[in-house]
Amino acid sequence: MQSKKPTLLRGMRDFAASQVFKRNYILDTIRHTYQKYGFLPLETPALEHLDTLTGKYGEEGDQLMFKILNSGDFLAGISDQIKDYKALSRQITAKGLRYDLTVPLMRYIAMNRNTLVFPFRRYQMQPVWRADRPQKGRYREFYQCDVDTVGTQSLLYEAEIIVMIHEVLLRLGIEDFTIHMNHRDVLKGLATLAGAADQAHALGAALDKLDKVGKDKVLEELKDKGFLPNALAKLMFIFDLPTTQKDRWAVLTKQLDSNQIGTREMQKILDYTHSLGLEEPSITLDLTLARGLSYYTGTVFEVKMKHLNWGSIGGGGRYDGLTGAFGQTGMSGVGFSFGVDRLYEVLEELNLWPSPLGYDTQVMLANLDHLSEQWALKVLATLRKNEIRAEIYPETVRLQKQLQYAQKRQIPFVAIIGSEEQTAGVVALKNMQTGAQKPCSLASLLQELS
Amino acid sequence: MQSKKPTLLRGMRDFAASQVFKRNYILDTIRHTYQKYGFLPLETPALEHLDTLTGKYGEEGDQLMFKILNSGDFLAGISDQIKDYKALSRQITAKGLRYDLTVPLMRYIAMNRNTLVFPFRRYQMQPVWRADRPQKGRYREFYQCDVDTVGTQSLLYEAEIIVMIHEVLLRLGIEDFTIHMNHRDVLKGLATLAGAADQAHALGAALDKLDKVGKDKVLEELKDKGFLPNALAKLMFIFDLPTTQKDRWAVLTKQLDSNQIGTREMQKILDYTHSLGLEEPSITLDLTLARGLSYYTGTVFEVKMKHLNWGSIGGGGRYDGLTGAFGQTGMSGVGFSFGVDRLYEVLEELNLWPSPLGYDTQVMLANLDHLSEQWALKVLATLRKNEIRAEIYPETVRLQKQLQYAQKRQIPFVAIIGSEEQTAGVVALKNMQTGAQKPCSLASLLQELS
């Protein structure tokens, strides 16, 4: 056994009670909204066949996946010629930790397509793991809160996602957000406009880095990829769209065919959003938005804070081909995911936590001596029968030490039962905030704490 | 990309909505009780340093641990002489999936001992992973619901565990349970009685298998371990204790010194249990109970159903040396853990689920045509503003198909807005159970569903 001081793994976190309460507040708010919109929960295992996971997220994703060493003699039957770690890795691992919640969903749908009801609408809130380089605000284990509808091309669900994002964020008190929206087909249109119709993917990949590397580096990358100067000139407008949404749409429909699929779909989504009662959604057309994951095929979303430059607090989009990877084509889906950590940081920064948040102990019973303890245990049982969160100090030590414990635990009341109180059939109730102490019958104690 | 039908890993499970609702009902009940008794939540990461995990659970535990292959070129700097898989494993893995929640708690306490308030009381409900041979009722990923108090030797907490077990199970409607109780020191006393004082551990290990292998095999194992026939004869009484608790205690105190630590502590715990209001706890003294994990040092518990021979639905005990593994001695702890899967099976078998359990959609709006859709979207927005869980069928298809969807999803009401209803400003509300349909104003619709 080791005896040196243990540590957490890099990029991994413990959550103490106050953090758990705050995180649960976020998770509960999201869950409540998802359920109100007709989505039902699904949970999938942390581990999946590597076959299921790999090849879905691009090369980077495959590299950042945590792989499980096979159990038992993992070298059995392996030629000792394998010196290449990648080749050996394929021989000695067959399981991996899930990298997101979308691919497990696709696996689930493929396995259960005969019994599921389509359109299949599920939400899923579970941790995912990525062997990413840990940095501020980026972790190797983090919760995703996904919501997806699979089995219909109806654009109503893009609109519902927009409405749900508004509901969740406004419930949390967050008003200062923008949903950035773009469409993969618009990216194609822009590539065509630049005379490079087959380079839509490269264009998207370059634009996606705008936030991180800036415009000049993006243009440089596009040049490297073969975009000619006069082609790039035609695209410069996407970096300087007008401020109002109306003017942005005007520019887009002027530059691209207004009957182009991407433009038409995004317009329809906005119409639906209005019909769903959202008169002025916080949406902006963002032609530089591409989203990294390669599986998106239609509209893509990303939610950002207007005045906090912290990257996105959520993102999503439509994907048409993902179930195809599991042998099922023609099943379109659209989804969105909130990142709990970013929401947490926003609520922390803007001080938006409600109070009280948690389920802390309401009263502690002091433990003065054997007789006092007997009385206190009876009171304790009564308090708990009345659903009051209560505990007793476990040992007969100095009262001062017991009060210090209650203070540090932030327990608001301490009930003390000395010989006087025993005779009078009351408890002395000490308010830990004010220090005031008053005799209290059991009935009024229950009333005080209920 | 693969295209064959994907599968789950052995011993891993998906949980569909109805299962998630049932599992959450169990988790919420446990959480509510733990919080009422003054315990606060803690969450720790799925992955820990292998250093932290290994050497705590015995050899079997180390073997059943899921280990993560190091990222990147895991062979770099490794001599290519390593042909032994165990030696190589140590070179190419440094992280593992948590095997239980107790060792991560000890790691957490060691890391935070200067800021934590002692006695530290936490509950933790998270999955753990074991590369066990999957079999009926045994999985490779499963939830544990732990509750522990660390930093005091007070036997009050053993009693609180007994009371909490009663409260959780009675809340769930489970009455037919027994808490089996024993004490490591009693096992020592029994070994001494058999003239093999230093063989207490071997005695416990053999007795622990009684449920699985039966009395004869246990005796055989003890013979193999060197217990002599006349020594074993002295122990035969432990297999045939009397039925009533009073008589059991009489036998124990007759056979062992009544002032023996184990006997004394268990008596004290029972006294506390009575003081806490539990007049007739469902406890039985079980001298064959040892519990596999080697870290227990005091009282041990295991909860079993009286009439379902399914193994335990929870277990725990006191451990004195566990923080010592992380460089901190003299910190006693006592804990208990419910197994969610066993509780689930018991509730399923005894049909104890309350109704309704979940958060299913309350009403679906049909989607007849463009105009109907416009109306329906407005109604939908109003329903949701009033916190009613509602959705709209996403496409304009035959009403029959839409009703089938609602039926399969078990949505109790469908609201239909045809041209007649539009003119009258009402919806036709169809009760999917009875088939009855009636016109309904928006106000009465809200009333009906609230």
mmCIF file of C-alpha atoms in Angstrom, chain B residues 15-231:
data_model
loop_
_atom_site.group_PDB
_atom_site.id
_atom_site.type_symbol
_atom_site.label_atom_id
_atom_site.label_comp_id
_atom_site.label_asym_id
_atom_site.label_seq_id
_atom_site.Cartn_x
_atom_site.Cartn_y
_atom_site.Cartn_z
ATOM 1 C CA PHE B 15 -31.721 1.852 -19.386
ATOM 2 C CA ALA B 16 -34.812 2.940 -21.292
ATOM 3 C CA ALA B 17 -37.128 5.638 -19.914
ATOM 4 C CA SER B 18 -39.328 3.322 -17.843
ATOM 5 C CA GLN B 19 -36.235 1.792 -16.253
ATOM 6 C CA VAL B 20 -34.633 5.183 -15.612
ATOM 7 C CA PHE B 21 -37.815 6.334 -13.870
ATOM 8 C CA LYS B 22 -37.809 3.230 -11.678
ATOM 9 C CA ARG B 23 -34.129 3.511 -10.862
ATOM 10 C CA ASN B 24 -34.493 7.208 -10.059
ATOM 11 C CA TYR B 25 -37.360 6.395 -7.714
ATOM 12 C CA ILE B 26 -34.987 4.142 -5.769
ATOM 13 C CA LEU B 27 -32.101 6.616 -5.889
ATOM 14 C CA ASP B 28 -34.341 9.526 -4.835
ATOM 15 C CA THR B 29 -35.704 7.538 -1.884
ATOM 16 C CA ILE B 30 -32.221 6.657 -0.684
ATOM 17 C CA ARG B 31 -30.935 10.197 -1.232
ATOM 18 C CA HIS B 32 -33.853 11.711 0.657
ATOM 19 C CA THR B 33 -33.197 9.485 3.663
ATOM 20 C CA TYR B 34 -29.434 9.972 3.672
ATOM 21 C CA GLN B 35 -29.942 13.738 3.605
ATOM 22 C CA LYS B 36 -32.470 13.611 6.402
ATOM 23 C CA TYR B 37 -29.843 11.928 8.573
ATOM 24 C CA GLY B 38 -27.334 14.708 7.984
ATOM 25 C CA PHE B 39 -25.241 13.250 5.181
ATOM 26 C CA LEU B 40 -24.117 15.457 2.300
ATOM 27 C CA PRO B 41 -23.309 14.423 -1.270
ATOM 28 C CA LEU B 42 -19.863 13.840 -2.735
ATOM 29 C CA GLU B 43 -18.986 12.887 -6.301
ATOM 30 C CA THR B 44 -15.603 11.614 -7.392
ATOM 31 C CA PRO B 45 -14.280 10.901 -10.904
ATOM 32 C CA ALA B 46 -14.744 7.549 -12.633
ATOM 33 C CA LEU B 47 -10.977 7.277 -13.147
ATOM 34 C CA GLU B 48 -8.344 7.173 -10.428
ATOM 35 C CA HIS B 49 -4.607 6.528 -10.329
ATOM 36 C CA LEU B 50 -4.065 2.763 -10.281
ATOM 37 C CA ASP B 51 -1.830 3.432 -7.259
ATOM 38 C CA THR B 52 -4.888 4.666 -5.418
ATOM 39 C CA LEU B 53 -7.035 1.676 -6.302
ATOM 40 C CA THR B 54 -4.773 -1.343 -6.158
ATOM 41 C CA GLY B 55 -3.887 -3.209 -2.993
ATOM 42 C CA LYS B 56 -7.124 -2.236 -1.244
ATOM 43 C CA TYR B 57 -9.539 -4.963 -2.330
ATOM 44 C CA GLY B 58 -7.375 -8.070 -2.215
ATOM 45 C CA GLU B 59 -5.891 -9.878 -5.184
ATOM 46 C CA GLU B 60 -9.241 -10.617 -6.813
ATOM 47 C CA GLY B 61 -10.173 -6.946 -6.803
ATOM 48 C CA ASP B 62 -6.906 -5.967 -8.458
ATOM 49 C CA GLN B 63 -7.558 -8.513 -11.184
ATOM 50 C CA LEU B 64 -11.127 -7.380 -11.796
ATOM 51 C CA MET B 65 -10.196 -3.726 -12.163
ATOM 52 C CA PHE B 66 -10.659 -2.105 -15.568
ATOM 53 C CA LYS B 67 -7.344 -0.501 -16.494
ATOM 54 C CA ILE B 68 -6.886 2.309 -19.020
ATOM 55 C CA LEU B 69 -4.195 1.995 -21.658
ATOM 56 C CA ASN B 70 -1.842 4.985 -21.431
ATOM 57 C CA SER B 71 -2.432 7.630 -24.122
ATOM 58 C CA GLY B 72 -0.087 8.223 -27.030
ATOM 59 C CA ASP B 73 2.945 5.993 -27.636
ATOM 60 C CA PHE B 74 2.541 3.799 -24.574
ATOM 61 C CA LEU B 75 5.505 1.653 -25.648
ATOM 62 C CA ALA B 76 7.983 4.547 -25.656
ATOM 63 C CA GLY B 77 10.903 3.800 -23.393
ATOM 64 C CA ILE B 78 9.790 0.258 -22.667
ATOM 65 C CA SER B 79 12.323 -2.469 -23.185
ATOM 66 C CA ASP B 80 11.013 -4.937 -25.718
ATOM 67 C CA GLN B 81 12.002 -7.752 -23.365
ATOM 68 C CA ILE B 82 8.690 -7.608 -21.452
ATOM 69 C CA LYS B 83 6.836 -10.765 -22.369
ATOM 70 C CA ASP B 84 4.975 -11.146 -19.082
ATOM 71 C CA TYR B 85 1.587 -9.523 -19.398
ATOM 72 C CA LYS B 86 1.384 -8.567 -15.718
ATOM 73 C CA ALA B 87 4.724 -6.792 -15.841
ATOM 74 C CA LEU B 88 3.816 -5.116 -19.132
ATOM 75 C CA SER B 89 0.427 -4.064 -17.741
ATOM 76 C CA ARG B 90 2.180 -2.117 -14.989
ATOM 77 C CA GLN B 91 4.233 -0.316 -17.637
ATOM 78 C CA ILE B 92 1.432 0.640 -19.989
ATOM 79 C CA THR B 93 -1.431 1.499 -17.585
ATOM 80 C CA ALA B 94 -1.582 4.083 -14.811
ATOM 81 C CA LYS B 95 -5.309 4.728 -14.508
ATOM 82 C CA GLY B 96 -8.233 2.528 -13.566
ATOM 83 C CA LEU B 97 -12.007 2.733 -13.291
ATOM 84 C CA ARG B 98 -13.182 2.962 -9.682
ATOM 85 C CA TYR B 99 -14.025 -0.411 -8.174
ATOM 86 C CA ASP B 100 -16.104 0.922 -5.304
ATOM 87 C CA LEU B 101 -16.853 4.277 -3.682
ATOM 88 C CA THR B 102 -15.076 3.701 -0.388
ATOM 89 C CA VAL B 103 -11.485 3.889 -1.599
ATOM 90 C CA PRO B 104 -12.156 7.105 -3.577
ATOM 91 C CA LEU B 105 -13.656 8.508 -0.354
ATOM 92 C CA MET B 106 -10.472 7.642 1.542
ATOM 93 C CA ARG B 107 -8.418 9.293 -1.203
ATOM 94 C CA TYR B 108 -10.657 12.378 -1.007
ATOM 95 C CA ILE B 109 -10.326 12.605 2.765
ATOM 96 C CA ALA B 110 -6.555 12.223 2.620
ATOM 97 C CA MET B 111 -6.337 15.014 0.033
ATOM 98 C CA ASN B 112 -8.663 17.373 1.895
ATOM 99 C CA ARG B 113 -8.121 16.547 5.536
ATOM 100 C CA ASN B 114 -7.118 20.093 6.437
ATOM 101 C CA THR B 115 -10.328 21.658 5.183
ATOM 102 C CA LEU B 116 -12.900 18.963 5.913
ATOM 103 C CA VAL B 117 -15.040 19.062 9.036
ATOM 104 C CA PHE B 118 -14.839 15.849 11.087
ATOM 105 C CA PRO B 119 -16.697 13.613 11.644
ATOM 106 C CA PHE B 120 -17.043 13.789 7.870
ATOM 107 C CA ARG B 121 -20.409 12.479 6.753
ATOM 108 C CA ARG B 122 -21.019 11.936 3.079
ATOM 109 C CA TYR B 123 -23.212 9.938 0.776
ATOM 110 C CA GLN B 124 -22.225 9.029 -2.752
ATOM 111 C CA MET B 125 -24.369 7.419 -5.446
ATOM 112 C CA GLN B 126 -22.389 6.658 -8.573
ATOM 113 C CA PRO B 127 -21.570 3.721 -10.850
ATOM 114 C CA VAL B 128 -18.601 1.429 -10.240
ATOM 115 C CA TRP B 129 -17.016 -1.029 -12.631
ATOM 116 C CA ARG B 130 -15.750 -4.581 -12.167
ATOM 117 C CA ALA B 131 -14.548 -6.970 -14.851
ATOM 118 C CA ASP B 132 -16.429 -9.758 -13.112
ATOM 119 C CA ARG B 133 -17.796 -12.752 -14.966
ATOM 120 C CA PRO B 134 -21.276 -11.505 -15.923
ATOM 121 C CA GLN B 135 -24.147 -13.659 -14.659
ATOM 122 C CA LYS B 136 -27.782 -13.256 -13.724
ATOM 123 C CA GLY B 137 -28.107 -10.201 -11.517
ATOM 124 C CA ARG B 138 -24.402 -9.427 -11.677
ATOM 125 C CA TYR B 139 -23.168 -6.650 -13.953
ATOM 126 C CA ARG B 140 -19.891 -5.046 -14.895
ATOM 127 C CA GLU B 141 -21.278 -1.554 -14.355
ATOM 128 C CA PHE B 142 -23.577 -0.926 -11.433
ATOM 129 C CA TYR B 143 -24.588 1.823 -9.044
ATOM 130 C CA GLN B 144 -23.589 1.853 -5.415
ATOM 131 C CA CYS B 145 -25.331 4.103 -2.885
ATOM 132 C CA ASP B 146 -22.819 4.642 -0.136
ATOM 133 C CA VAL B 147 -23.144 6.443 3.140
ATOM 134 C CA ASP B 148 -20.149 6.851 5.459
ATOM 135 C CA THR B 149 -19.089 8.656 8.595
ATOM 136 C CA VAL B 150 -15.346 9.043 9.020
ATOM 137 C CA GLY B 151 -13.410 10.422 11.958
ATOM 138 C CA THR B 152 -15.221 9.042 14.997
ATOM 139 C CA GLN B 153 -15.482 5.697 16.732
ATOM 140 C CA SER B 154 -18.961 6.512 18.042
ATOM 141 C CA LEU B 155 -21.222 3.506 17.713
ATOM 142 C CA LEU B 156 -24.131 5.872 17.213
ATOM 143 C CA TYR B 157 -23.394 5.715 13.512
ATOM 144 C CA GLU B 158 -23.746 1.960 13.347
ATOM 145 C CA ALA B 159 -27.161 2.486 14.927
ATOM 146 C CA GLU B 160 -28.017 5.275 12.485
ATOM 147 C CA ILE B 161 -27.147 2.956 9.608
ATOM 148 C CA ILE B 162 -29.563 0.377 10.973
ATOM 149 C CA VAL B 163 -32.286 3.011 11.330
ATOM 150 C CA MET B 164 -31.652 4.392 7.820
ATOM 151 C CA ILE B 165 -31.817 0.908 6.307
ATOM 152 C CA HIS B 166 -35.234 0.498 7.923
ATOM 153 C CA GLU B 167 -36.420 3.889 6.716
ATOM 154 C CA VAL B 168 -35.286 3.409 3.106
ATOM 155 C CA LEU B 169 -36.722 -0.083 2.796
ATOM 156 C CA LEU B 170 -40.040 0.725 4.500
ATOM 157 C CA ARG B 171 -40.405 3.820 2.296
ATOM 158 C CA LEU B 172 -39.952 1.548 -0.709
ATOM 159 C CA GLY B 173 -42.605 -0.753 0.730
ATOM 160 C CA ILE B 174 -40.129 -3.546 1.506
ATOM 161 C CA GLU B 175 -40.912 -5.119 4.882
ATOM 162 C CA ASP B 176 -39.630 -8.625 4.488
ATOM 163 C CA PHE B 177 -35.940 -7.943 5.150
ATOM 164 C CA THR B 178 -33.380 -8.848 7.788
ATOM 165 C CA ILE B 179 -30.194 -7.034 8.688
ATOM 166 C CA HIS B 180 -27.566 -9.671 9.427
ATOM 167 C CA MET B 181 -24.997 -8.405 11.871
ATOM 168 C CA ASN B 182 -21.673 -9.725 13.106
ATOM 169 C CA HIS B 183 -18.408 -8.304 14.386
ATOM 170 C CA ARG B 184 -14.864 -9.010 13.286
ATOM 171 C CA ASP B 185 -13.890 -9.274 16.909
ATOM 172 C CA VAL B 186 -16.494 -11.999 17.443
ATOM 173 C CA LEU B 187 -14.870 -13.902 14.599
ATOM 174 C CA LYS B 188 -11.606 -13.551 16.483
ATOM 175 C CA GLY B 189 -13.311 -14.810 19.617
ATOM 176 C CA LEU B 190 -14.665 -17.822 17.727
ATOM 177 C CA ALA B 191 -11.240 -18.599 16.303
ATOM 178 C CA THR B 192 -9.802 -18.391 19.808
ATOM 179 C CA LEU B 193 -12.553 -20.691 21.059
ATOM 180 C CA ALA B 194 -11.432 -23.197 18.447
ATOM 181 C CA GLY B 195 -7.862 -22.820 19.652
ATOM 182 C CA ALA B 196 -6.793 -21.020 16.493
ATOM 183 C CA ALA B 197 -6.654 -17.377 17.570
ATOM 184 C CA ASP B 198 -4.441 -16.391 14.655
ATOM 185 C CA GLN B 199 -6.807 -17.977 12.129
ATOM 186 C CA ALA B 200 -9.710 -15.535 12.485
ATOM 187 C CA HIS B 201 -9.277 -14.308 8.926
ATOM 188 C CA ALA B 202 -9.315 -17.829 7.477
ATOM 189 C CA LEU B 203 -12.357 -18.657 9.585
ATOM 190 C CA GLY B 204 -14.195 -15.572 8.272
ATOM 191 C CA ALA B 205 -13.233 -16.272 4.663
ATOM 192 C CA ALA B 206 -14.597 -19.815 4.925
ATOM 193 C CA LEU B 207 -17.818 -18.843 6.724
ATOM 194 C CA ASP B 208 -18.433 -16.092 4.187
ATOM 195 C CA LYS B 209 -19.008 -18.746 1.536
ATOM 196 C CA LEU B 210 -21.739 -20.539 3.499
ATOM 197 C CA ASP B 211 -24.555 -19.082 1.387
ATOM 198 C CA LYS B 212 -22.904 -20.194 -1.826
ATOM 199 C CA VAL B 213 -21.335 -23.548 -1.038
ATOM 200 C CA GLY B 214 -23.168 -24.855 2.049
ATOM 201 C CA LYS B 215 -22.014 -25.990 5.473
ATOM 202 C CA ASP B 216 -20.153 -29.154 4.418
ATOM 203 C CA LYS B 217 -17.840 -27.307 2.042
ATOM 204 C CA VAL B 218 -17.199 -24.647 4.655
ATOM 205 C CA LEU B 219 -16.150 -27.305 7.173
ATOM 206 C CA GLU B 220 -13.995 -28.951 4.542
ATOM 207 C CA GLU B 221 -12.219 -25.661 3.829
ATOM 208 C CA LEU B 222 -11.624 -25.133 7.539
ATOM 209 C CA LYS B 223 -10.125 -28.624 7.850
ATOM 210 C CA ASP B 224 -7.854 -27.857 4.903
ATOM 211 C CA LYS B 225 -6.755 -24.719 6.683
ATOM 212 C CA GLY B 226 -5.720 -26.727 9.726
ATOM 213 C CA PHE B 227 -8.721 -26.525 12.049
ATOM 214 C CA LEU B 228 -8.774 -29.778 13.993
ATOM 215 C CA PRO B 229 -11.961 -31.870 14.398
ATOM 216 C CA ASN B 230 -12.368 -31.168 18.109
ATOM 217 C CA ALA B 231 -11.839 -27.464 17.452
#
